[in-house]
Amino acid sequence: ASVNKIASYYIKKVDKVESKENVLSTADQKPMTQLEKNLEVLKRFKKVHSMQNVETHADDDSETVVQTSEIKLVIDNNTGRLKTVEMNGVSEAIDQNFAIYETYESGAYVFRQKEDVDLKFLEDKVEFTVYDGALVKEVHQQFSEWISQVIRIYEGVNRVEFEWLVGPIPTDEDTAREIVTVFDSEISSNGVFYTDSNGREMIKRVKDKREDFNPDLGRQPISGNYYPIVSRIALEDSNKRIALLNDRAQGGTSMQNGQLELMLHRRLVRDDGYG
């Protein structure tokens, strides 16, 4: 197909020639308002629930369920965030959110958080919309003006896909911002987590410890617990295991029991002088 803007077109394979009325391109149509666009959702998707600009209260309808034959997701209507994941015969409370490290000395090679500055989680209510298709179901979330996400599950596939979009990151002269995604579960990991070794075997990591020496992490307790994540990071207890599989090399850690953290995007204000 040769088109001006691929996102404006819906292409499907047909067995017989359709009438000319059905192949009119969107370029020939009048501009649509946002309300009209919402009403023009493709037939393969059905918008089943939207919490955009809607006040919610803690009642029997305070949850939205999105599920396939393999997976069940529960979204908290009061926060707009993921609340529960049920798959492989296991149900686990999982809260997923984005957070910001404010830094100054960080550079291309070094991650150094400001001392005595806590990780800042996004606390605003998340606007979300659910799209229900026969083969794919999606939850579109808007966390802020510059952070959004699509949670996607496929029929017959036992994994949950998170497609994030971060940026452009706001900054000022003396504060850089580094964005992470955090998954909180109820797994009793006791400070132990596992990272891949360059995409191969898994290596056991213990928070604030090294196998052969005692590290001094008094100045940099966060970055001193960061490890390269090429393909996956996981944690577990005697009953459950949770694993994140990433599609690009990132830094990751587990700073709290049952918690997994991945660095997604950084906007810096200085050069660290290391390369």
Coordinates of N, CA and C in Angstrom, one line a residue, residues 105-227:
E105 N 23.8 15.0 39.2 CA 25.2 14.5 38.8 C 25.1 13.4 37.8
S106 N 23.9 12.9 37.5 CA 23.8 11.8 36.5 C 24.3 12.3 35.2
G107 N 24.9 11.3 34.4 CA 25.3 11.6 33.1 C 25.1 10.3 32.2
A108 N 25.7 10.3 31.1 CA 25.5 9.2 30.1 C 25.9 7.9 30.7
Y109 N 26.9 7.9 31.6 CA 27.5 6.7 32.2 C 27.1 6.5 33.6
V110 N 26.6 7.5 34.3 CA 26.4 7.4 35.8 C 25.0 7.8 36.1
F111 N 24.4 7.0 37.0 CA 23.1 7.3 37.6 C 23.3 7.6 39.1
R112 N 23.1 8.9 39.5 CA 23.3 9.3 40.8 C 22.1 10.2 41.3
Q113 N 21.3 9.6 42.1 CA 20.2 10.3 42.6 C 20.6 11.3 43.7
K114 N 19.8 12.4 43.8 CA 20.1 13.4 44.8 C 19.9 12.8 46.2
E115 N 20.8 13.2 47.1 CA 20.7 12.7 48.5 C 19.5 13.2 49.2
D116 N 18.9 12.4 50.0 CA 17.7 12.7 50.8 C 16.5 13.2 49.9
V117 N 16.5 12.7 48.6 CA 15.3 13.0 47.8 C 14.7 11.6 47.4
D118 N 13.5 11.4 47.9 CA 12.8 10.2 47.7 C 12.3 10.0 46.2
L119 N 12.1 8.8 45.8 CA 11.5 8.5 44.5 C 10.1 9.1 44.5
K120 N 9.7 9.9 43.5 CA 8.4 10.5 43.4 C 7.5 9.8 42.5
F121 N 6.5 9.1 43.1 CA 5.5 8.4 42.3 C 4.5 9.3 41.8
L122 N 3.9 9.0 40.6 CA 2.8 9.8 40.0 C 1.6 9.5 40.8
E123 N 1.0 10.5 41.4 CA -0.2 10.3 42.3 C -1.5 10.7 41.7
D124 N -1.5 11.4 40.6 CA -2.7 11.8 40.0 C -3.5 10.6 39.5
K125 N -4.9 10.8 39.5 CA -5.7 9.7 39.0 C -5.5 9.5 37.5
V126 N -5.4 8.2 37.1 CA -5.1 7.9 35.7 C -6.4 7.7 34.9
E127 N -6.4 8.5 33.8 CA -7.5 8.3 32.9 C -7.3 7.0 32.0
F128 N -8.3 6.2 31.9 CA -8.1 5.0 31.1 C -9.4 4.7 30.3
T129 N -9.1 4.0 29.2 CA -10.2 3.5 28.3 C -9.9 2.0 27.9
V130 N -10.9 1.2 27.9 CA -10.7 -0.2 27.6 C -11.3 -0.5 26.2
Y131 N -10.5 -1.2 25.4 CA -11.0 -1.6 24.1 C -11.0 -3.1 24.1
D132 N -12.1 -3.7 23.6 CA -12.4 -5.1 23.7 C -12.5 -5.7 22.3
G133 N -11.5 -6.5 21.9 CA -11.6 -7.2 20.6 C -11.7 -8.6 20.7
A134 N -12.0 -9.3 19.7 CA -12.1 -10.8 19.7 C -10.8 -11.5 20.0
L135 N -9.6 -10.9 19.5 CA -8.3 -11.5 19.7 C -7.4 -10.7 20.6
V136 N -7.7 -9.4 20.7 CA -6.8 -8.5 21.5 C -7.7 -7.6 22.3
K137 N -7.3 -7.4 23.6 CA -8.0 -6.5 24.5 C -6.9 -5.5 25.0
E138 N -7.3 -4.2 25.1 CA -6.3 -3.2 25.5 C -6.9 -2.3 26.5
V139 N -6.0 -1.8 27.4 CA -6.3 -0.8 28.4 C -5.4 0.4 28.1
H140 N -6.0 1.5 27.7 CA -5.2 2.7 27.3 C -5.2 3.6 28.5
Q141 N -4.0 3.9 29.1 CA -3.9 4.8 30.3 C -3.1 6.0 30.0
Q142 N -3.6 7.1 30.6 CA -2.9 8.4 30.5 C -2.5 8.9 31.9
F143 N -1.2 8.7 32.2 CA -0.7 9.0 33.6 C -0.5 10.5 33.7
S144 N 0.0 11.2 32.7 CA 0.3 12.6 32.7 C 0.3 13.1 31.3
E145 N 0.7 14.4 31.1 CA 0.7 15.0 29.8 C 1.8 14.3 29.0
W146 N 2.8 13.7 29.6 CA 3.9 13.1 28.8 C 4.2 11.6 29.2
I147 N 3.3 11.0 29.9 CA 3.5 9.6 30.2 C 2.1 8.9 29.9
S148 N 2.1 7.9 29.0 CA 1.0 7.1 28.7 C 1.4 5.6 28.5
Q149 N 0.4 4.8 28.5 CA 0.7 3.3 28.4 C -0.5 2.6 27.9
V150 N -0.2 1.5 27.2 CA -1.2 0.5 26.7 C -0.9 -0.8 27.3
I151 N -1.8 -1.4 28.1 CA -1.7 -2.7 28.6 C -2.5 -3.6 27.7
R152 N -1.9 -4.7 27.2 CA -2.5 -5.5 26.1 C -2.4 -7.0 26.4
I153 N -3.5 -7.7 26.2 CA -3.5 -9.1 26.4 C -4.1 -9.7 25.1
Y154 N -3.6 -10.9 24.7 CA -4.0 -11.6 23.5 C -4.7 -12.9 23.8
E155 N -5.7 -13.2 23.1 CA -6.5 -14.4 23.3 C -5.5 -15.6 23.0
G156 N -5.5 -16.6 24.0 CA -4.7 -17.8 23.8 C -3.2 -17.6 24.2
V157 N -2.8 -16.4 24.7 CA -1.4 -16.1 25.1 C -1.4 -15.8 26.5
N158 N -0.5 -16.4 27.3 CA -0.5 -16.2 28.8 C 0.7 -15.2 29.1
R159 N 0.6 -14.0 28.6 CA 1.5 -13.0 29.1 C 0.7 -11.6 29.0
V160 N 1.2 -10.7 29.7 CA 0.6 -9.3 29.7 C 1.6 -8.4 29.1
E161 N 1.2 -7.6 28.2 CA 2.2 -6.7 27.5 C 1.9 -5.3 27.9
F162 N 3.0 -4.6 28.3 CA 2.9 -3.2 28.7 C 3.7 -2.3 27.7
E163 N 3.0 -1.5 26.9 CA 3.7 -0.6 25.9 C 3.6 0.8 26.4
W164 N 4.8 1.3 26.9 CA 4.8 2.7 27.5 C 5.3 3.7 26.5
L165 N 4.9 4.9 26.8 CA 5.4 6.1 26.0 C 5.7 7.2 26.9
V166 N 7.0 7.6 27.0 CA 7.4 8.5 28.0 C 8.2 9.7 27.2
G167 N 7.8 10.9 27.5 CA 8.5 12.1 27.0 C 7.6 13.0 26.2
P168 N 8.2 14.2 25.8 CA 9.4 14.7 26.3 C 9.4 15.0 27.8
I169 N 10.5 14.6 28.5 CA 10.6 14.8 29.9 C 10.8 16.3 30.3
P170 N 10.0 16.9 31.1 CA 10.3 18.3 31.5 C 11.5 18.4 32.4
T171 N 12.3 19.4 32.3 CA 13.4 19.6 33.2 C 13.7 21.1 33.4
D172 N 14.7 21.4 34.2 CA 15.1 22.8 34.4 C 16.7 22.7 34.5
E173 N 17.3 23.9 34.8 CA 18.7 24.0 34.8 C 19.5 23.1 35.7
D174 N 18.9 22.9 36.9 CA 19.6 22.1 37.9 C 19.0 20.8 38.3
T175 N 18.0 20.3 37.6 CA 17.3 19.1 38.0 C 17.1 18.2 36.7
A176 N 17.7 17.1 36.7 CA 17.4 16.1 35.7 C 16.3 15.2 36.2
R177 N 15.7 14.5 35.3 CA 14.6 13.5 35.7 C 14.8 12.2 35.0
E178 N 14.7 11.1 35.8 CA 14.9 9.8 35.2 C 13.7 9.0 35.6
I179 N 13.0 8.4 34.6 CA 11.7 7.8 34.8 C 11.8 6.3 34.9
V180 N 11.1 5.7 35.9 CA 11.1 4.3 36.1 C 9.7 3.8 36.1
T181 N 9.5 2.5 35.8 CA 8.2 1.9 36.0 C 8.4 0.9 37.2
V182 N 7.4 0.8 38.1 CA 7.5 0.0 39.3 C 6.3 -0.9 39.4
F183 N 6.6 -2.2 39.6 CA 5.6 -3.2 39.8 C 5.6 -3.7 41.3
D184 N 4.6 -3.4 42.0 CA 4.5 -3.9 43.4 C 3.6 -5.1 43.5
S185 N 4.1 -6.1 44.2 CA 3.4 -7.4 44.4 C 3.4 -7.7 45.9
E186 N 2.7 -8.8 46.2 CA 2.7 -9.3 47.6 C 3.7 -10.4 47.8
I187 N 4.6 -10.7 46.8 CA 5.6 -11.7 46.9 C 6.6 -11.4 48.0
S188 N 6.9 -12.4 48.9 CA 7.9 -12.1 50.0 C 9.3 -12.5 49.5
S189 N 9.9 -11.6 48.8 CA 11.2 -11.8 48.2 C 12.4 -11.6 49.1
N190 N 12.2 -11.0 50.2 CA 13.2 -10.8 51.2 C 14.5 -10.2 50.6
G191 N 14.4 -9.2 49.8 CA 15.5 -8.6 49.2 C 16.3 -9.3 48.1
V192 N 15.8 -10.5 47.7 CA 16.4 -11.3 46.7 C 15.7 -11.1 45.4
F193 N 16.4 -10.9 44.3 CA 15.9 -10.9 42.9 C 16.9 -11.5 42.0
Y194 N 16.5 -11.7 40.7 CA 17.3 -12.3 39.7 C 17.3 -11.5 38.4
T195 N 18.5 -11.4 37.9 CA 18.6 -10.7 36.6 C 19.4 -11.6 35.6
D196 N 19.2 -11.4 34.3 CA 19.8 -12.2 33.3 C 21.3 -11.8 33.2
S197 N 22.1 -12.8 32.7 CA 23.5 -12.5 32.5 C 23.7 -12.4 30.9
N198 N 23.5 -11.1 30.5 CA 23.7 -10.9 29.0 C 22.7 -11.7 28.2
G199 N 21.5 -11.9 28.7 CA 20.4 -12.6 28.0 C 20.5 -14.1 28.2
R200 N 21.4 -14.6 29.0 CA 21.6 -16.0 29.2 C 21.0 -16.5 30.6
E201 N 21.9 -17.1 31.4 CA 21.4 -17.7 32.7 C 21.0 -16.5 33.6
M202 N 20.3 -16.9 34.6 CA 19.9 -15.9 35.7 C 20.9 -15.9 36.8
I203 N 21.1 -14.7 37.3 CA 22.1 -14.5 38.4 C 21.3 -14.0 39.6
K204 N 21.6 -14.6 40.8 CA 20.9 -14.1 42.0 C 21.5 -12.8 42.5
R205 N 20.7 -11.9 42.8 CA 21.1 -10.6 43.4 C 20.5 -10.4 44.8
V206 N 21.2 -9.8 45.7 CA 20.7 -9.6 47.0 C 20.9 -8.1 47.3
K207 N 19.8 -7.4 47.7 CA 19.9 -6.0 47.9 C 20.9 -5.6 48.9
D208 N 21.8 -4.6 48.6 CA 22.8 -4.0 49.4 C 24.0 -5.0 49.7
K209 N 24.1 -6.1 48.9 CA 25.1 -7.0 49.1 C 25.8 -7.4 47.8
R210 N 27.1 -7.9 48.0 CA 27.9 -8.5 46.9 C 28.4 -9.8 47.3
E211 N 28.6 -10.7 46.3 CA 29.0 -12.0 46.7 C 30.4 -12.1 47.3
D212 N 31.4 -11.2 46.9 CA 32.8 -11.4 47.3 C 33.3 -10.3 48.2
F213 N 32.5 -9.2 48.5 CA 32.9 -8.1 49.3 C 31.8 -7.4 49.9
N214 N 32.0 -6.5 50.9 CA 31.0 -5.7 51.5 C 31.0 -4.3 50.9
P215 N 30.0 -4.0 50.1 CA 30.0 -2.7 49.4 C 29.6 -1.6 50.3
D216 N 30.1 -0.4 50.1 CA 29.8 0.8 50.8 C 28.7 1.6 49.9
L217 N 27.5 1.4 50.3 CA 26.4 2.0 49.6 C 25.8 3.2 50.3
G218 N 26.5 3.8 51.2 CA 25.9 4.9 52.0 C 25.6 6.1 51.2
R219 N 26.4 6.4 50.2 CA 26.1 7.6 49.4 C 25.2 7.3 48.3
Q220 N 25.2 6.2 47.7 CA 24.4 5.9 46.5 C 23.7 4.6 46.7
P221 N 22.7 4.5 47.6 CA 22.0 3.2 47.9 C 21.1 2.7 46.8
I222 N 20.6 3.6 45.9 CA 19.8 3.2 44.8 C 20.6 2.7 43.6
S223 N 21.5 3.5 43.1 CA 22.3 3.1 41.9 C 23.2 2.0 42.3
G224 N 23.6 1.9 43.5 CA 24.4 0.7 43.9 C 23.7 -0.6 43.9
N225 N 22.4 -0.6 43.7 CA 21.6 -1.8 43.6 C 21.1 -2.0 42.2
Y226 N 21.5 -1.1 41.3 CA 21.0 -1.3 39.9 C 21.9 -2.3 39.1
Y227 N 21.3 -3.1 38.3 CA 22.0 -4.1 37.5 C 21.5 -4.0 36.0

